[in-house]
CSV table of N, CA and C in Angstrom, one decimal:
chain,number,residue,atom,x,y,z
A,452,UNK,N,128.1,130.8,5.3
A,452,UNK,CA,126.7,130.8,4.8
A,452,UNK,C,127.1,131.0,3.1
A,453,UNK,N,126.8,130.3,2.2
A,453,UNK,CA,127.2,130.5,0.7
A,453,UNK,C,125.7,131.1,0.4
A,454,UNK,N,125.7,132.0,-0.5
A,454,UNK,CA,124.7,132.8,-1.1
A,454,UNK,C,125.1,132.7,-2.6
A,455,UNK,N,123.9,133.1,-3.3
A,455,UNK,CA,124.1,132.9,-4.8
A,455,UNK,C,125.0,133.8,-5.4
A,456,UNK,N,125.2,134.8,-4.8
A,456,UNK,CA,126.3,135.7,-5.4
A,456,UNK,C,127.8,135.4,-5.2
A,457,UNK,N,127.9,134.2,-4.3
A,457,UNK,CA,129.2,133.7,-3.9
A,457,UNK,C,129.5,132.7,-5.1
A,458,UNK,N,128.7,132.3,-5.9
A,458,UNK,CA,128.7,131.2,-7.0
A,458,UNK,C,128.8,131.9,-8.3
A,459,UNK,N,130.0,132.1,-8.8
A,459,UNK,CA,129.9,132.8,-10.1
A,459,UNK,C,129.3,132.1,-11.1
A,460,UNK,N,128.9,132.9,-12.2
A,460,UNK,CA,128.2,132.2,-13.5
A,460,UNK,C,129.0,131.1,-14.1
A,461,UNK,N,130.4,131.4,-14.2
A,461,UNK,CA,131.1,130.5,-14.9
A,461,UNK,C,131.4,129.1,-14.1
A,462,UNK,N,131.3,129.2,-12.8
A,462,UNK,CA,131.3,128.1,-12.0
A,462,UNK,C,130.0,127.3,-12.2
A,463,UNK,N,129.0,128.0,-12.3
A,463,UNK,CA,127.7,127.4,-12.5
A,463,UNK,C,127.6,126.5,-13.8
A,464,UNK,N,128.2,127.2,-15.1
A,464,UNK,CA,128.4,126.8,-16.2
A,464,UNK,C,129.2,125.3,-16.1
A,465,UNK,N,130.3,125.4,-15.5
A,465,UNK,CA,131.3,124.2,-15.4
A,465,UNK,C,130.6,123.2,-14.6
A,466,UNK,N,129.7,123.6,-13.5
A,466,UNK,CA,129.1,122.5,-12.7
A,466,UNK,C,128.2,121.8,-13.8
A,467,UNK,N,127.3,122.5,-14.4
A,467,UNK,CA,126.4,121.9,-15.3
A,467,UNK,C,127.0,120.9,-16.3
A,468,UNK,N,128.2,121.5,-17.0
A,468,UNK,CA,128.9,120.7,-18.0
A,468,UNK,C,129.5,119.6,-17.4
A,469,UNK,N,130.1,119.6,-16.2
A,469,UNK,CA,130.5,118.4,-15.7
A,469,UNK,C,129.4,117.3,-15.3
A,470,UNK,N,128.1,117.8,-14.8
A,470,UNK,CA,127.1,117.0,-14.5
A,470,UNK,C,126.6,116.4,-15.7
A,471,UNK,N,126.4,117.1,-16.8
A,471,UNK,CA,125.9,116.6,-18.2
A,471,UNK,C,126.9,115.5,-18.6
A,472,UNK,N,128.3,115.7,-18.5
A,472,UNK,CA,129.1,114.6,-19.0
A,472,UNK,C,129.0,113.6,-18.2
A,473,UNK,N,128.8,113.6,-16.8
A,473,UNK,CA,128.8,112.5,-16.1
A,473,UNK,C,127.6,111.6,-16.2
A,474,UNK,N,126.5,112.3,-16.3
A,474,UNK,CA,125.3,111.5,-17.1
A,474,UNK,C,125.5,110.9,-18.4
A,475,UNK,N,126.1,111.6,-19.3
A,475,UNK,CA,126.4,110.9,-20.7
A,475,UNK,C,127.3,109.7,-20.4
A,476,UNK,N,128.3,109.8,-19.5
A,476,UNK,CA,129.1,108.8,-19.3
A,476,UNK,C,128.4,107.4,-18.9
A,477,UNK,N,127.5,107.7,-17.9
A,477,UNK,CA,126.7,106.4,-17.5
A,477,UNK,C,125.8,106.0,-18.6
A,478,UNK,N,125.1,106.8,-19.5
A,478,UNK,CA,124.4,106.3,-20.6
A,478,UNK,C,125.3,105.4,-21.6
A,479,UNK,N,126.5,105.8,-22.0
A,479,UNK,CA,127.4,105.2,-22.8
A,479,UNK,C,127.8,103.9,-22.0
A,480,UNK,N,128.1,103.9,-20.9
A,480,UNK,CA,128.4,102.7,-20.2
A,480,UNK,C,127.4,101.7,-20.1
A,481,UNK,N,126.0,102.0,-19.9
A,481,UNK,CA,124.9,101.0,-19.9
A,481,UNK,C,124.7,100.7,-21.4
A,482,UNK,N,125.0,101.4,-22.3
A,482,UNK,CA,124.7,101.1,-23.8
A,482,UNK,C,125.6,99.9,-24.2
A,483,UNK,N,126.9,100.3,-23.7
A,483,UNK,CA,127.8,99.3,-24.0
A,483,UNK,C,127.5,97.9,-23.5
A,484,UNK,N,127.1,98.0,-22.0
A,484,UNK,CA,126.9,96.7,-21.4
A,484,UNK,C,125.6,95.9,-22.2
A,485,UNK,N,124.7,96.7,-22.3
A,485,UNK,CA,123.6,96.2,-23.0
A,485,UNK,C,124.0,95.6,-24.4
A,486,UNK,N,124.8,96.3,-25.2
A,486,UNK,CA,125.4,95.6,-26.5
A,486,UNK,C,126.2,94.7,-26.2
A,487,UNK,N,126.8,94.3,-25.3
A,487,UNK,CA,127.7,93.1,-25.1
A,487,UNK,C,126.5,92.0,-24.9
A,488,UNK,N,125.6,92.1,-24.2
A,488,UNK,CA,124.7,91.0,-24.0
A,488,UNK,C,123.8,90.8,-25.1
A,489,UNK,N,123.5,91.9,-26.0
A,489,UNK,CA,122.7,91.9,-27.2
A,489,UNK,C,123.3,91.0,-28.3
A,490,UNK,N,124.6,91.1,-28.6
A,490,UNK,CA,125.5,90.8,-29.5
A,490,UNK,C,125.5,89.3,-29.6
A,491,UNK,N,125.0,88.7,-30.8
A,491,UNK,CA,124.8,87.3,-30.9
A,491,UNK,C,126.2,86.7,-31.5
A,492,UNK,N,126.9,87.6,-32.0
A,492,UNK,CA,128.2,87.0,-32.6
A,492,UNK,C,129.3,86.7,-31.5
A,493,UNK,N,129.2,87.2,-30.4
A,493,UNK,CA,129.9,86.9,-29.4
A,493,UNK,C,129.6,85.8,-28.5
A,494,UNK,N,130.5,85.1,-28.1
A,494,UNK,CA,130.0,83.8,-27.5
A,494,UNK,C,130.3,84.3,-26.0
A,495,UNK,N,130.0,83.1,-25.1
A,495,UNK,CA,130.2,83.3,-23.6
A,495,UNK,C,131.3,83.8,-23.1
A,496,UNK,N,132.6,83.2,-23.5
A,496,UNK,CA,133.6,83.8,-22.9
A,496,UNK,C,134.1,85.3,-23.4
A,497,UNK,N,133.7,85.4,-24.7
A,497,UNK,CA,134.2,86.7,-25.3
A,497,UNK,C,133.1,87.8,-24.5
A,498,UNK,N,131.9,87.3,-24.4
A,498,UNK,CA,131.0,88.5,-23.6
A,498,UNK,C,131.5,88.6,-22.0
A,499,UNK,N,131.9,87.6,-21.5
A,499,UNK,CA,132.6,87.8,-20.1
A,499,UNK,C,133.7,88.5,-20.1
A,500,UNK,N,134.7,88.2,-21.2
A,500,UNK,CA,135.8,89.1,-21.1
A,500,UNK,C,135.5,90.6,-21.4
A,501,UNK,N,134.7,90.8,-22.2
A,501,UNK,CA,134.4,92.3,-22.5
A,501,UNK,C,133.8,92.9,-21.3
A,502,UNK,N,132.8,92.2,-20.7
A,502,UNK,CA,132.1,92.6,-19.5
A,502,UNK,C,133.2,92.8,-18.3
A,503,UNK,N,134.0,92.0,-18.0
A,503,UNK,CA,135.0,92.2,-17.1
A,503,UNK,C,135.9,93.5,-17.3
A,504,UNK,N,136.2,93.6,-18.7
A,504,UNK,CA,137.1,94.6,-19.0
A,504,UNK,C,136.3,95.7,-18.8
A,505,UNK,N,135.0,96.0,-19.2
A,505,UNK,CA,134.3,97.2,-19.0
A,505,UNK,C,134.0,97.6,-17.6
A,506,UNK,N,133.8,96.6,-16.8
A,506,UNK,CA,133.5,96.8,-15.3
A,506,UNK,C,134.7,97.1,-14.5
A,507,UNK,N,135.9,96.4,-14.8
A,507,UNK,CA,137.1,96.7,-13.9
A,507,UNK,C,137.7,97.9,-14.5
A,508,UNK,N,137.7,98.1,-15.6
A,508,UNK,CA,138.4,99.5,-16.2
A,508,UNK,C,137.5,100.1,-17.0
A,509,UNK,N,136.6,100.8,-16.4
A,509,UNK,CA,135.4,101.4,-17.2
A,509,UNK,C,135.8,102.4,-18.4
A,510,UNK,N,136.6,103.3,-18.0
A,510,UNK,CA,137.0,104.3,-18.9
A,510,UNK,C,137.7,103.7,-20.0
A,511,UNK,N,138.7,103.0,-19.7
A,511,UNK,CA,139.4,102.2,-21.0
A,511,UNK,C,138.7,101.3,-21.7
A,512,UNK,N,137.9,100.3,-20.9
A,512,UNK,CA,137.2,99.2,-21.5
A,512,UNK,C,136.0,99.9,-22.5
A,513,UNK,N,135.3,100.9,-22.1
A,513,UNK,CA,134.2,101.7,-22.9
A,513,UNK,C,134.9,102.0,-24.1
A,514,UNK,N,135.9,102.9,-24.1
A,514,UNK,CA,136.5,103.4,-25.0
A,514,UNK,C,137.3,102.4,-26.0
A,515,UNK,N,137.8,101.4,-25.5
A,515,UNK,CA,138.3,100.3,-26.5
A,515,UNK,C,137.2,99.6,-27.2
A,516,UNK,N,136.0,99.3,-26.4
A,516,UNK,CA,134.9,98.7,-26.9
A,516,UNK,C,134.4,99.4,-28.1
A,517,UNK,N,134.2,100.7,-27.8
A,517,UNK,CA,133.5,101.8,-28.9
A,517,UNK,C,134.4,101.7,-30.3
A,518,UNK,N,135.7,101.8,-29.9
A,518,UNK,CA,136.7,101.7,-31.2
A,518,UNK,C,136.6,100.4,-31.9
A,519,UNK,N,136.7,99.4,-31.0
A,519,UNK,CA,136.8,98.1,-31.8
A,519,UNK,C,135.5,97.4,-32.1
A,520,UNK,N,134.3,97.8,-31.5
A,520,UNK,CA,133.0,97.3,-32.0
A,520,UNK,C,132.0,98.2,-32.1
A,521,UNK,N,132.3,99.5,-32.3
A,521,UNK,CA,131.3,100.5,-32.3
A,521,UNK,C,130.4,100.6,-33.6
A,522,UNK,N,131.0,100.3,-34.7
A,522,UNK,CA,130.2,100.2,-35.9
A,522,UNK,C,129.1,99.2,-35.9
A,523,UNK,N,129.4,98.1,-35.3
A,523,UNK,CA,128.2,97.1,-35.2
A,523,UNK,C,127.1,97.4,-34.1
A,524,UNK,N,127.6,98.3,-33.3
A,524,UNK,CA,126.6,98.8,-32.1
A,524,UNK,C,125.2,99.4,-32.7
A,525,UNK,N,125.6,100.2,-33.7
A,525,UNK,CA,124.3,100.9,-34.3
A,525,UNK,C,123.6,99.9,-35.2
A,526,UNK,N,124.1,98.9,-35.7
A,526,UNK,CA,123.4,97.7,-36.7
A,526,UNK,C,122.7,97.1,-35.8
A,527,UNK,N,123.4,96.7,-34.5
A,527,UNK,CA,122.5,95.7,-33.5
A,527,UNK,C,121.3,96.7,-33.0
A,528,UNK,N,121.5,97.8,-32.7
A,528,UNK,CA,120.5,98.8,-32.2
A,528,UNK,C,119.4,98.9,-33.1
A,529,UNK,N,119.8,99.2,-34.4
A,529,UNK,CA,118.7,99.1,-35.5
A,529,UNK,C,117.8,97.8,-35.6
A,530,UNK,N,118.7,96.6,-35.7
A,530,UNK,CA,118.0,95.5,-35.7
A,530,UNK,C,116.9,95.2,-34.5
A,531,UNK,N,117.3,95.7,-33.3
A,531,UNK,CA,116.6,95.5,-32.3
A,531,UNK,C,115.4,96.3,-32.4
A,532,UNK,N,115.4,97.6,-32.9
A,532,UNK,CA,114.2,98.7,-32.9
A,532,UNK,C,113.3,97.9,-34.0
A,533,UNK,N,114.0,97.3,-35.2
A,533,UNK,CA,112.9,96.8,-36.2
A,533,UNK,C,112.3,95.7,-35.8
A,534,UNK,N,113.0,94.8,-34.9
A,534,UNK,CA,112.2,93.8,-34.1
A,534,UNK,C,111.0,94.1,-33.2
A,535,UNK,N,111.4,95.2,-32.4
A,535,UNK,CA,110.3,95.8,-31.7
A,535,UNK,C,109.3,96.2,-32.2
A,536,UNK,N,109.4,97.1,-33.4
A,536,UNK,CA,108.4,97.6,-34.2
A,536,UNK,C,107.6,96.5,-34.8
A,537,UNK,N,108.2,95.6,-35.3
A,537,UNK,CA,107.5,94.3,-36.0
A,537,UNK,C,106.5,93.8,-34.8
A,538,UNK,N,107.1,93.5,-33.6
A,538,UNK,CA,106.3,92.9,-32.7
A,538,UNK,C,105.2,93.7,-32.2
A,539,UNK,N,105.5,95.2,-32.2
A,539,UNK,CA,104.3,96.1,-31.8
A,539,UNK,C,103.2,96.1,-32.8
A,540,UNK,N,103.6,96.0,-34.1
A,540,UNK,CA,102.5,96.0,-35.2
A,540,UNK,C,101.7,94.8,-35.2
A,541,UNK,N,102.5,93.7,-34.9
A,541,UNK,CA,101.7,92.5,-34.9
A,541,UNK,C,100.8,92.4,-33.7
A,542,UNK,N,101.1,92.8,-32.7
A,542,UNK,CA,100.2,93.0,-31.3
A,542,UNK,C,99.0,93.9,-31.9
A,543,UNK,N,99.2,95.2,-32.4
A,543,UNK,CA,98.3,96.0,-32.9
A,543,UNK,C,97.1,95.2,-33.6
A,544,UNK,N,97.6,94.7,-34.6
A,544,UNK,CA,96.9,93.9,-35.6
A,544,UNK,C,96.0,92.7,-35.0
A,545,UNK,N,96.5,92.1,-34.1
A,545,UNK,CA,96.0,90.9,-33.4
A,545,UNK,C,94.9,91.6,-32.4
A,546,UNK,N,95.3,92.8,-31.7
A,546,UNK,CA,94.4,93.3,-30.9
A,546,UNK,C,93.2,93.9,-31.5
A,547,UNK,N,93.4,94.4,-32.9
A,547,UNK,CA,92.4,95.0,-33.7
A,547,UNK,C,91.3,94.0,-34.1
A,548,UNK,N,91.8,92.6,-34.1
A,548,UNK,CA,90.8,91.5,-34.7
A,548,UNK,C,91.1,91.2,-36.2
A,549,UNK,N,92.2,91.5,-36.6
A,549,UNK,CA,92.3,91.2,-38.1
A,549,UNK,C,91.9,92.3,-39.0
A,550,UNK,N,91.9,92.1,-40.1
A,550,UNK,CA,91.6,93.2,-41.1
A,550,UNK,C,90.3,93.0,-41.4
A,551,UNK,N,89.5,94.1,-41.6
A,551,UNK,CA,88.1,94.1,-42.1
A,551,UNK,C,88.2,94.8,-43.6
A,552,UNK,N,87.4,93.9,-44.3
A,552,UNK,CA,87.6,94.3,-45.9
A,552,UNK,C,87.0,95.7,-46.0
A,553,UNK,N,87.6,96.3,-46.8
A,553,UNK,CA,87.1,97.7,-47.1
A,553,UNK,C,86.3,97.8,-48.5
A,554,UNK,N,85.7,98.8,-48.9
A,554,UNK,CA,84.8,98.7,-50.0
A,554,UNK,C,85.6,98.4,-51.3
A,555,UNK,N,86.7,98.8,-51.3
A,555,UNK,CA,87.6,98.4,-52.7
A,555,UNK,C,87.7,96.8,-52.8
A,556,UNK,N,87.8,96.2,-51.7
A,556,UNK,CA,88.0,94.7,-51.5
A,556,UNK,C,86.7,94.1,-51.9
A,557,UNK,N,85.8,94.6,-51.3
A,557,UNK,CA,84.3,94.1,-51.6
A,557,UNK,C,83.8,94.4,-53.1
A,558,UNK,N,84.2,95.4,-53.7
A,558,UNK,CA,84.0,95.7,-55.2
A,558,UNK,C,84.8,94.8,-55.9
A,559,UNK,N,86.0,94.6,-55.7
A,559,UNK,CA,86.8,93.6,-56.6
A,559,UNK,C,86.2,92.1,-56.3
A,560,UNK,N,85.9,91.8,-55.1
A,560,UNK,CA,85.2,90.5,-54.9
A,560,UNK,C,83.9,90.2,-55.7
A,561,UNK,N,83.1,91.3,-56.0
A,561,UNK,CA,81.8,91.4,-56.7
A,561,UNK,C,82.1,91.3,-58.1
A,562,UNK,N,83.1,92.0,-58.6
A,562,UNK,CA,83.5,92.1,-59.9
A,562,UNK,C,84.0,90.7,-60.5
A,563,UNK,N,84.6,90.0,-59.5
A,563,UNK,CA,85.2,88.7,-59.9
A,563,UNK,C,84.1,87.7,-60.0
A,564,UNK,N,83.3,88.0,-59.1
A,564,UNK,CA,82.0,87.0,-59.1
A,564,UNK,C,81.1,87.3,-60.3
A,565,UNK,N,80.9,88.4,-60.8
A,565,UNK,CA,80.3,88.8,-62.0
A,565,UNK,C,81.1,88.3,-63.2
A,566,UNK,N,82.3,88.3,-63.3
A,566,UNK,CA,83.0,87.8,-64.4
A,566,UNK,C,83.1,86.3,-64.5
A,567,UNK,N,82.9,85.6,-63.4
A,567,UNK,CA,83.0,84.2,-63.4
A,567,UNK,C,81.4,83.8,-63.8
A,568,UNK,N,80.5,84.6,-63.8
A,568,UNK,CA,79.0,84.2,-64.2
A,568,UNK,C,78.2,83.9,-62.9
A,569,UNK,N,78.7,83.9,-61.7
A,569,UNK,CA,78.2,83.5,-60.5
A,569,UNK,C,76.9,84.4,-60.1
A,570,UNK,N,77.2,85.7,-60.6
A,570,UNK,CA,75.8,86.7,-60.4
A,570,UNK,C,75.7,87.4,-61.7
A,571,UNK,N,74.4,87.8,-61.7
A,571,UNK,CA,74.0,88.7,-63.0
A,571,UNK,C,74.4,90.0,-62.8
A,572,UNK,N,74.2,90.9,-63.9
A,572,UNK,CA,74.7,92.1,-63.9
A,572,UNK,C,73.7,93.0,-63.0
A,573,UNK,N,72.5,92.7,-62.9
A,573,UNK,CA,71.6,93.4,-61.8
A,573,UNK,C,72.0,93.2,-60.4
A,574,UNK,N,72.3,91.8,-60.1
A,574,UNK,CA,72.8,91.6,-58.7
A,574,UNK,C,73.9,92.3,-58.6
A,575,UNK,N,74.9,92.3,-59.5
A,575,UNK,CA,76.1,93.1,-59.2
A,575,UNK,C,75.9,94.5,-58.9
A,576,UNK,N,74.8,95.2,-59.7
A,576,UNK,CA,74.7,96.6,-59.5
A,576,UNK,C,73.9,96.7,-57.9
A,577,UNK,N,73.2,96.0,-57.6
A,577,UNK,CA,72.4,96.0,-56.3
A,577,UNK,C,73.7,96.0,-55.3
A,578,UNK,N,74.4,94.8,-55.4
A,578,UNK,CA,75.5,94.8,-54.4
A,578,UNK,C,76.3,96.0,-54.3
A,579,UNK,N,76.7,96.4,-55.6
A,579,UNK,CA,77.7,97.5,-55.6
A,579,UNK,C,77.0,98.8,-55.0
A,580,UNK,N,75.8,98.9,-55.1
A,580,UNK,CA,75.1,100.3,-54.4
A,580,UNK,C,75.1,99.9,-53.0
A,581,UNK,N,74.9,98.9,-52.5
A,581,UNK,CA,75.0,98.5,-51.2
A,581,UNK,C,76.3,98.8,-50.4
A,582,UNK,N,77.4,98.4,-51.2
A,582,UNK,CA,78.8,98.7,-50.7
A,582,UNK,C,79.0,99.9,-50.6
A,583,UNK,N,78.7,100.8,-51.7
A,583,UNK,CA,78.9,102.1,-51.8
A,583,UNK,C,78.3,103.0,-50.9
A,584,UNK,N,77.1,102.7,-50.5
A,584,UNK,CA,76.3,103.2,-49.5
A,584,UNK,C,76.7,102.9,-48.0
A,585,UNK,N,77.6,102.1,-47.9
A,585,UNK,CA,78.1,101.7,-46.5
A,585,UNK,C,77.4,100.5,-46.0
A,586,UNK,N,76.4,100.0,-46.6
A,586,UNK,CA,75.6,98.8,-46.1
A,586,UNK,C,76.5,97.5,-46.2
A,587,UNK,N,76.2,96.5,-45.4
A,587,UNK,CA,77.0,95.3,-45.5
A,587,UNK,C,76.4,94.5,-46.6
A,588,UNK,N,77.4,93.7,-47.3
A,588,UNK,CA,76.8,92.7,-48.3
A,588,UNK,C,77.3,91.4,-48.3
A,589,UNK,N,76.7,90.3,-48.5
A,589,UNK,CA,77.3,89.1,-48.2
A,589,UNK,C,78.3,88.9,-49.5
A,590,UNK,N,79.2,87.9,-49.2
A,590,UNK,CA,80.2,87.6,-50.4
A,590,UNK,C,79.5,87.4,-51.7
A,591,UNK,N,78.5,86.6,-51.6
A,591,UNK,CA,77.8,86.2,-52.9
A,591,UNK,C,76.3,86.5,-52.7
A,592,UNK,N,75.6,87.6,-53.3
A,592,UNK,CA,74.2,87.7,-53.1
A,592,UNK,C,73.4,86.5,-53.7
A,593,UNK,N,72.4,86.3,-53.2
A,593,UNK,CA,71.6,85.2,-53.6
A,593,UNK,C,70.7,85.6,-54.7
A,594,UNK,N,70.4,84.8,-55.7
A,594,UNK,CA,69.6,85.2,-56.6
A,594,UNK,C,68.1,85.2,-56.3
A,595,UNK,N,67.4,86.3,-56.6
A,595,UNK,CA,66.0,86.1,-56.3
A,595,UNK,C,65.8,86.9,-55.0
A,596,UNK,N,66.7,87.3,-54.3
A,596,UNK,CA,66.5,87.8,-53.0
A,596,UNK,C,66.5,89.4,-53.3
A,597,UNK,N,65.4,90.1,-52.6
A,597,UNK,CA,65.3,91.6,-52.9
A,597,UNK,C,66.3,92.3,-52.4
A,598,UNK,N,66.7,93.5,-52.8
A,598,UNK,CA,67.8,94.3,-52.3
A,598,UNK,C,67.2,95.2,-51.3
A,599,UNK,N,67.9,95.4,-50.2
A,599,UNK,CA,67.5,96.2,-49.1
A,599,UNK,C,67.9,97.4,-49.2
């Protein structure tokens, strides 16, 4: 029967180190396999060759792949993350229902209407007060309508 005092602290350290290295090895192996499939510059036979090399001789295959194509792995990972981020941002904008004009946009639109002469100075002031107070304002206030 093994008890805790039969397993010295240094052996526990070595066991944890080997376990950590084993996990890191599998992470590296799967990252290489994913990178082989993600790389658009490799064609079918080249991907098959690298995959066979990595699967049949895993240690040698992974180390040769990292030395030969390791610099591009980071670039492909960065490109993939950028595409994922852009897709997520597009989804969020789509789910949010588009952009809602803020008060600065509304004031700029009102100022443009005033400079073109479409609205008077008095109508501009009323619409500006509505925008600044948080009330909704139409794109172009109708002449002669009372301010609310």
